[in-house]
CSV table of C-alpha atoms and ligand atoms in Angstrom, one decimal:
chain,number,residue,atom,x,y,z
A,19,UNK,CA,4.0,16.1,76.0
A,20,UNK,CA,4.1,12.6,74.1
A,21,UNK,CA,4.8,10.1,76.4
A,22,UNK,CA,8.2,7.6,74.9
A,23,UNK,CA,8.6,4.0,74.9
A,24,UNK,CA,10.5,2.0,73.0
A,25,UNK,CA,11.9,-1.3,72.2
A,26,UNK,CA,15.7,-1.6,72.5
A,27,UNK,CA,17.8,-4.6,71.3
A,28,UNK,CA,20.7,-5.9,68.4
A,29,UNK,CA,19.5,-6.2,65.6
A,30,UNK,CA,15.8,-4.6,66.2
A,31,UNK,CA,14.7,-3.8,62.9
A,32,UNK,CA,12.5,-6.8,62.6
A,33,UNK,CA,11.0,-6.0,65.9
A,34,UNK,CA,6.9,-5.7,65.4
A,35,UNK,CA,6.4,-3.6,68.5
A,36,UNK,CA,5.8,-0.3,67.5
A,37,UNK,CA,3.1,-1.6,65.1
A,38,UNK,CA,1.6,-3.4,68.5
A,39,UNK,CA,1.9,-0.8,70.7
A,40,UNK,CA,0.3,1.9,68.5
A,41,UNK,CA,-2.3,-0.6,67.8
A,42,UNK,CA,-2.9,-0.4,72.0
A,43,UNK,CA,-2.2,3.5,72.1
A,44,UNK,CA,-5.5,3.7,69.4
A,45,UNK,CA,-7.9,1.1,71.0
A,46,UNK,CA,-7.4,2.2,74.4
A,47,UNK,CA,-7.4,5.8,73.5
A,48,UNK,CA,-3.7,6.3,75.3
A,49,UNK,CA,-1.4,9.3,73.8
A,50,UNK,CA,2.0,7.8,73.4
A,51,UNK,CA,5.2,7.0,70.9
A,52,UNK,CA,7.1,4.0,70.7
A,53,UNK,CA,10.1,3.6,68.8
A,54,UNK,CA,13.2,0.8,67.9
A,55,UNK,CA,16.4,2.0,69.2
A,56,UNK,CA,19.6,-0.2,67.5
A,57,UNK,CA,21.9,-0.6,71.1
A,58,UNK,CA,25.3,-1.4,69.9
A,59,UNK,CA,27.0,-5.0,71.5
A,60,UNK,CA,28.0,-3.5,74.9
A,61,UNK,CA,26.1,-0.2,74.8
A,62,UNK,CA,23.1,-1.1,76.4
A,63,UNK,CA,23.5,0.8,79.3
A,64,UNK,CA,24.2,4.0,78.0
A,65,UNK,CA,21.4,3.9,75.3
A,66,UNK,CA,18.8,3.4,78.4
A,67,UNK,CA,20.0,6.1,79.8
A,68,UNK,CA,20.4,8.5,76.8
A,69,UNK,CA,16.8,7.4,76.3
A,70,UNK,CA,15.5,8.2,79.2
A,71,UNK,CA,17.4,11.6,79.6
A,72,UNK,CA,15.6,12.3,76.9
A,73,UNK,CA,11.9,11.6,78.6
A,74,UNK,CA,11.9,8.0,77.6
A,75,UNK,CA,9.4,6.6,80.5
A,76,UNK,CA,10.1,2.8,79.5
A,77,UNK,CA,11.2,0.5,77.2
A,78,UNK,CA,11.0,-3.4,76.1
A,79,UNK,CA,14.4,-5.3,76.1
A,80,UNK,CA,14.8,-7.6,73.2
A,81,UNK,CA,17.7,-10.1,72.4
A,82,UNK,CA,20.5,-9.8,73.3
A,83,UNK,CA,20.4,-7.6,76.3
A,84,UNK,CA,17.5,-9.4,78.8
A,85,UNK,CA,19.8,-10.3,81.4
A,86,UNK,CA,21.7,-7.2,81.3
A,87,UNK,CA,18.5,-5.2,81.6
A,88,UNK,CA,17.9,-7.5,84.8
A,89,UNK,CA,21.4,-6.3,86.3
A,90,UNK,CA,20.4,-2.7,85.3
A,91,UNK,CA,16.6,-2.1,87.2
A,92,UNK,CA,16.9,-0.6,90.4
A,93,UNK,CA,13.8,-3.0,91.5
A,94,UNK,CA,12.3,-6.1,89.8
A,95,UNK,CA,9.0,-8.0,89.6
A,96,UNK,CA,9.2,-11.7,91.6
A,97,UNK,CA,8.5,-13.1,88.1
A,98,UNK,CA,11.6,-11.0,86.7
A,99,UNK,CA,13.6,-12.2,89.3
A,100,UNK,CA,12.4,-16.0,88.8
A,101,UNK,CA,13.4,-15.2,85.0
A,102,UNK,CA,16.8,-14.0,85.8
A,103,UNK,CA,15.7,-11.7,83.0
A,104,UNK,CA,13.7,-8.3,82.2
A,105,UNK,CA,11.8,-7.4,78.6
A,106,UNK,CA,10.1,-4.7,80.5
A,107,UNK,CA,11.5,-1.3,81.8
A,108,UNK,CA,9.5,1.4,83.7
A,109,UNK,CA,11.3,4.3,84.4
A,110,UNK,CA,9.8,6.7,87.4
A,111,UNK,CA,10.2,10.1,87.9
A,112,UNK,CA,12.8,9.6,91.2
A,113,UNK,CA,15.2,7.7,88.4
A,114,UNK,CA,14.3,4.5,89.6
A,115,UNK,CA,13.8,1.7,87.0
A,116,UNK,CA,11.3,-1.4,87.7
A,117,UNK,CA,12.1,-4.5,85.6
A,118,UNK,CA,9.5,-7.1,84.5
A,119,UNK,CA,9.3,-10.2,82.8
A,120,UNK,CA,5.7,-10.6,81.0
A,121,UNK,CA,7.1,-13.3,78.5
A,122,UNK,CA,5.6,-16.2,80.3
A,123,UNK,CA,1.9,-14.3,81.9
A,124,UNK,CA,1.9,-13.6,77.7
A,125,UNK,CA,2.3,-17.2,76.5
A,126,UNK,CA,-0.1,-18.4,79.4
A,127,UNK,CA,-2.8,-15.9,78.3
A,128,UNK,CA,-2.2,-16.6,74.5
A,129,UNK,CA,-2.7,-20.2,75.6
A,130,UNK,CA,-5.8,-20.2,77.4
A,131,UNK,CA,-8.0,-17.0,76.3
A,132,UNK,CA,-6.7,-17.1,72.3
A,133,UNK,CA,-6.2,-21.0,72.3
A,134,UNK,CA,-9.0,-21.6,74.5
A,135,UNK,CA,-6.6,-24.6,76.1
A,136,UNK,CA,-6.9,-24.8,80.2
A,137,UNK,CA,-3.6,-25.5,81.8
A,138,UNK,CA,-4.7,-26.5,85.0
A,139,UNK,CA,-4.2,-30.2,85.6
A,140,UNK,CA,-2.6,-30.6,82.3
A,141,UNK,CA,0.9,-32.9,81.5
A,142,UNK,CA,2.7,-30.1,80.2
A,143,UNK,CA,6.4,-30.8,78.5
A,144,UNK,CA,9.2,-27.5,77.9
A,145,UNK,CA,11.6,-28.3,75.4
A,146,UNK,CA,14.8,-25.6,76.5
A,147,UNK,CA,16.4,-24.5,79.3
A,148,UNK,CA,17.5,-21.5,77.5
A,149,UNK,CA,16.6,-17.9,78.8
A,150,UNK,CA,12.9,-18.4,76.7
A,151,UNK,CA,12.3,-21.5,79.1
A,152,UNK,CA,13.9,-19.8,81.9
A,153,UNK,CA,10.5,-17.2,81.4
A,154,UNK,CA,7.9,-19.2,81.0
A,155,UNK,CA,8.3,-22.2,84.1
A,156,UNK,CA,6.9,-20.1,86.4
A,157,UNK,CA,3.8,-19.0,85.2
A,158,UNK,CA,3.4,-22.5,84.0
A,159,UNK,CA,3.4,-23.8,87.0
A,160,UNK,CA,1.4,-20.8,88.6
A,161,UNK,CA,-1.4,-21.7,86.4
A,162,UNK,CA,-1.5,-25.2,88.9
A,163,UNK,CA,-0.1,-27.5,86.1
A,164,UNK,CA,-0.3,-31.3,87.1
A,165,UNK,CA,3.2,-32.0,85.8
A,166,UNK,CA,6.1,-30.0,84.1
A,167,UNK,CA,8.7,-31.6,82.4
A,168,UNK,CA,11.7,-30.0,81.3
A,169,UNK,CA,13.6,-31.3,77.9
A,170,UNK,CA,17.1,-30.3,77.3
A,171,UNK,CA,19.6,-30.8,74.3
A,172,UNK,CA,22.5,-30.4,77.2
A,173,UNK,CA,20.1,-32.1,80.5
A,174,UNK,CA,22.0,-30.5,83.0
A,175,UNK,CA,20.8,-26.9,82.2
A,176,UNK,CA,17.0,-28.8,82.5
A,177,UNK,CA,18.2,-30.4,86.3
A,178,UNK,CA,19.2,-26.9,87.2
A,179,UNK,CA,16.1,-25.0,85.5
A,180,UNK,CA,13.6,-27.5,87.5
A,181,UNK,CA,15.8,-27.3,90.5
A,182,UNK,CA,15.2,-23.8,90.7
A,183,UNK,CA,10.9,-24.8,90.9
A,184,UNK,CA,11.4,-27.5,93.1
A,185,UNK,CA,9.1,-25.9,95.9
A,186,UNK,CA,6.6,-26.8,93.1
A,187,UNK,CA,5.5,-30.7,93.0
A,188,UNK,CA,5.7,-32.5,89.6
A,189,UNK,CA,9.2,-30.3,88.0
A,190,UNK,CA,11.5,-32.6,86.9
A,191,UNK,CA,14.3,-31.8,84.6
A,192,UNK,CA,16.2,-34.3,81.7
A,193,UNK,CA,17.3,-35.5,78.5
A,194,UNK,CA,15.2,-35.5,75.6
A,195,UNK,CA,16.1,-39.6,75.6
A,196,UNK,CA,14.3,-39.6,79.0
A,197,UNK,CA,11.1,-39.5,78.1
A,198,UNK,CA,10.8,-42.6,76.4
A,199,UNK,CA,7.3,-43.1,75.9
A,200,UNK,CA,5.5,-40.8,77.8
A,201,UNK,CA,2.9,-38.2,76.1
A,202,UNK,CA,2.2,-35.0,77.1
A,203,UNK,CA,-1.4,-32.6,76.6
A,204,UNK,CA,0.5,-29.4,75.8
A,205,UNK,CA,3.8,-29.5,74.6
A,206,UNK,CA,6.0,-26.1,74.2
A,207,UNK,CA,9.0,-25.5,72.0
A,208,UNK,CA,11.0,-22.8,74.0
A,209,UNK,CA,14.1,-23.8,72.1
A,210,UNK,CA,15.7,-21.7,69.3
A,211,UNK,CA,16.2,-25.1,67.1
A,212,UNK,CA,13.0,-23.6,64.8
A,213,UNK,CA,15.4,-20.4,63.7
A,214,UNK,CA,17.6,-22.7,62.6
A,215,UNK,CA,15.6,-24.8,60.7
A,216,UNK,CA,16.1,-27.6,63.2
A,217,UNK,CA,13.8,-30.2,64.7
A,218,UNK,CA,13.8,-32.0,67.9
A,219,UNK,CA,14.9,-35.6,68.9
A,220,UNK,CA,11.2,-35.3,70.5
A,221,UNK,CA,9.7,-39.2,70.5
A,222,UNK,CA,6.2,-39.7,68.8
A,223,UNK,CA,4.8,-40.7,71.6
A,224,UNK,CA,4.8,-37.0,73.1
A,225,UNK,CA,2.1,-35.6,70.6
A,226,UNK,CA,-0.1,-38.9,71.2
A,227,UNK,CA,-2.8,-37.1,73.3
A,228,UNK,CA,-1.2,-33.8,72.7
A,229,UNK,CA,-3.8,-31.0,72.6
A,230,UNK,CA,-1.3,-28.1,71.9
A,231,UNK,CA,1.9,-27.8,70.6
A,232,UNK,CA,3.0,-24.4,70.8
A,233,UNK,CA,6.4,-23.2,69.3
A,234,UNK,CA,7.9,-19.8,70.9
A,235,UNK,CA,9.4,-18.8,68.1
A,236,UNK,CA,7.1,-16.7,65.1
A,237,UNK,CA,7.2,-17.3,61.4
A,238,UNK,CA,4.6,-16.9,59.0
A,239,UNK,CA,5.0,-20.3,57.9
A,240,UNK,CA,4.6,-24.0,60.2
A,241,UNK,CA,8.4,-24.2,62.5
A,242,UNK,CA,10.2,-27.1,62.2
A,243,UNK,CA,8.6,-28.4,65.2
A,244,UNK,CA,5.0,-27.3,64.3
A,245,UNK,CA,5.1,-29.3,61.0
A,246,UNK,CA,6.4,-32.5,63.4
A,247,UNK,CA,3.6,-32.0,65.9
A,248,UNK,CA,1.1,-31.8,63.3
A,249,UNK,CA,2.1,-35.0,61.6
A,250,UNK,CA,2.8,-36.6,64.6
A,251,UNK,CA,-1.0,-36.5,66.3
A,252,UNK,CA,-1.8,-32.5,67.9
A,253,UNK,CA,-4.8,-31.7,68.1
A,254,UNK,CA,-4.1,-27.8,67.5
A,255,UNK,CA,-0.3,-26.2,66.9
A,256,UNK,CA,0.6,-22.5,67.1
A,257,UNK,CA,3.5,-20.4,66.9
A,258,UNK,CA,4.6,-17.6,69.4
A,259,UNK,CA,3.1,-14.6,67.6
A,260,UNK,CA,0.1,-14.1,70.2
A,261,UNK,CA,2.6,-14.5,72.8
A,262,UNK,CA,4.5,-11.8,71.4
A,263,UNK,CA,1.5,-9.7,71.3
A,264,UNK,CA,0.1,-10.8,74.7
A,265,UNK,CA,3.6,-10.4,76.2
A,266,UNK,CA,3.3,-6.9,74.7
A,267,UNK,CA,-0.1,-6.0,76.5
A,268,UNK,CA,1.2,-7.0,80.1
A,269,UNK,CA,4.0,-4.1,79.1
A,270,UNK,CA,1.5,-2.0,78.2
A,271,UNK,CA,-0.9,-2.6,81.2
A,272,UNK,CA,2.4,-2.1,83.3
A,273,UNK,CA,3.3,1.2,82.2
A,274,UNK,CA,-0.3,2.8,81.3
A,275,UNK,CA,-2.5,1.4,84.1
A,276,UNK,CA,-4.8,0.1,81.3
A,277,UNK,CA,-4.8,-3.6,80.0
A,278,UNK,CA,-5.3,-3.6,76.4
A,279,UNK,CA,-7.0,-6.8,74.2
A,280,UNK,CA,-4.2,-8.6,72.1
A,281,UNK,CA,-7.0,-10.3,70.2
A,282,UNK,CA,-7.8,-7.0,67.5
A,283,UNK,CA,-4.4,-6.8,67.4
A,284,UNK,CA,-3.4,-10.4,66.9
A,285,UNK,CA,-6.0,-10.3,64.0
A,286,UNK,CA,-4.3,-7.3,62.5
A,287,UNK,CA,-1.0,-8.6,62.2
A,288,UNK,CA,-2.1,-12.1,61.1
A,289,UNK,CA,-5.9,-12.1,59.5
A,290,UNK,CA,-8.1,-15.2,60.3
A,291,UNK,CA,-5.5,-16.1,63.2
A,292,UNK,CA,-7.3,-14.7,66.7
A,293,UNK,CA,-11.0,-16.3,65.1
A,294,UNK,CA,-10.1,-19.4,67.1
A,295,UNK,CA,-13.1,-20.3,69.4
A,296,UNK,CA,-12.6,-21.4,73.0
A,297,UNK,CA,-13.2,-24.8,73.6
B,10,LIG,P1,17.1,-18.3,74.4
B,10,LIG,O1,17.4,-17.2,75.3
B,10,LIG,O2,16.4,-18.0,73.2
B,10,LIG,O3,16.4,-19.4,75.2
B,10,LIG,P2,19.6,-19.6,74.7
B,10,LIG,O4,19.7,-19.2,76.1
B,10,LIG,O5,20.8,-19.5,73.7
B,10,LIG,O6,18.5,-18.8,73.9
B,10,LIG,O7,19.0,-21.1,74.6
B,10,LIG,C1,18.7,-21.8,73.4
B,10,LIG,C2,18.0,-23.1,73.8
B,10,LIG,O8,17.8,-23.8,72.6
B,10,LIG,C3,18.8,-24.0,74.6
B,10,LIG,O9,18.0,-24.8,75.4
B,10,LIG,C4,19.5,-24.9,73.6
B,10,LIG,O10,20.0,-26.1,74.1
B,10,LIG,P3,21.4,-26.2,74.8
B,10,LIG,O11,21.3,-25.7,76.2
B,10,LIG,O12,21.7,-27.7,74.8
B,10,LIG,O13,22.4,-25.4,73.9
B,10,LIG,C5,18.4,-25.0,72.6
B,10,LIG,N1,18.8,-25.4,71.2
B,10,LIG,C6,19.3,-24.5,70.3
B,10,LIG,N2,19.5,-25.2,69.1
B,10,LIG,C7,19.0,-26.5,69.3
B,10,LIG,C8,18.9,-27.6,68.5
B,10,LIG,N3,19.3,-27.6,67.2
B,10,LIG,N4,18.4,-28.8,69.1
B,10,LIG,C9,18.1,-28.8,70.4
B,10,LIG,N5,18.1,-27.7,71.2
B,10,LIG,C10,18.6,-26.6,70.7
């Protein structure tokens, strides 16, 4: 029988996933389905469960229901835990569910293998203390960043995010009128200011020797803060559609036992996009 997956959120309609995870299914020769289930507000639970009585063997967890998909695994990943929130389920045959995070090892792949930017060493700026930000610190600093500085529109929530690293040299949480006239190498919008049509109170300064400004959020046109970036000195900007792929993979890789290549895939959904050479 068909193995099930699935991506479950409110709204989900939008979601690309079954289009990425087919994509996988064919280039690594895997036979599976994955599907969008609509959870209503307050329903997650019970739709995880109808899935899965149904032979559901994992899903993705999509906006809103991340941190109630962390309260709901029976086990989670350290990086899961350090998230405080799960996009990945993995159901087992005993009705145990594992719960991962691969939001952050998905931007830090995106960054280095698509980009071609090394993080090691680098000045590297957050903008959010949201759950987004909440995802990605960790592997951040995991991939032996110099120097993390976390941005917030409401500081406290960056205090408390860096507090939570502080076993890590170099964290330090603030305002955005902190930072004065410092300038960063990779800069990362994990705000959800770009959906709004929003930019930051980010000083010029910060894109001065800015290699990468990378904005979280996916669009098929420049964010908000990718136009300002741009205009403002970076070297290269992005948007968070290879993350979203590459977040995607370490799902896959989780629940199949086979890593698939985001880059075919990357190209697929956005032509001319995953040609980017490594520096
Ligand atoms: P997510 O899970 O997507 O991170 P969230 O937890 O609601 O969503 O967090 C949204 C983040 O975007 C927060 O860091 C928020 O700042 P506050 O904590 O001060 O609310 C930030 N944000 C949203 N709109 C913003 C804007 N217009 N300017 C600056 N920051 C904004």
């Amino acid at each position: 029988m068909t193995d099930r997956y699935g991506v479950i959120g409110n709204p989900v309609a939008h979601s690309k996933g079954p289009q990425i995870h087919a994509a996988f299914a064919r280039q690594t020769g895997q036979d599976l389905r994955y599907e969008r289930i609509l959870a209503p507000l307050g329903g997650f639970v019970e739709a995880v469960r109808a899935f899965r009585a149904t032979g559901g063997r994992g899903l993705n967890v999509t906006l809103p229901f991340k941190i109630e998909a962390c309260a709901f695994a029976k086990e989670l990943t350290d990086r899961a835990r350090d998230a405080g929130a799960v996009n990945t389920l993995s159901f087992d045959d005993g009705g145990g569910a594992l719960g991962d995070n691969t939001d952050g090892a998905g931007l830090v792949a995106d960054i280095t293998l698509r980009l071609g930017v090394a993080l090691a060493g680098r000045r590297v700026l957050v903008a959010g203390a949201g759950g987004a930000a909440r995802g990605i610190v960790g592997p951040l600093l995991a991939s032996h960043v110099a120097e993390l500085v976390i941005v917030n529109r409401s500081p406290e929530a960056a205090r408390v995010l860096a507090a939570r690293h502080a076993q890590h040299a170099g964290v330090s949480g603030g305002a955005f009128g902190d930072l004065d006239d410092r300038g960063f190498d990779v800069v990362i919008n994990a705000t959800s200011a770009s959906l709004g049509g929003n930019t930051l109170p980010l000083p010029a300064p910060v894109f001065g020797r800015c290699v990468l400004a990378y904005d979280l959020v996916y669009a098929d046109q420049p964010t908000p803060f990718m136009r300002a970036a741009s205009a403002r000195g970076a070297a290269q900007v992005s948007d968070g559609l290879g993350m979203l792929v590459a977040q995607a993979a370490e799902s896959f890789l989780l629940w199949r036992g086979v890593r698939p290549d985001p880059l075919p895939v990357m190209a697929e959904l956005r032509p001319g996009c995953a040609a980017i050479a490594p520096r």
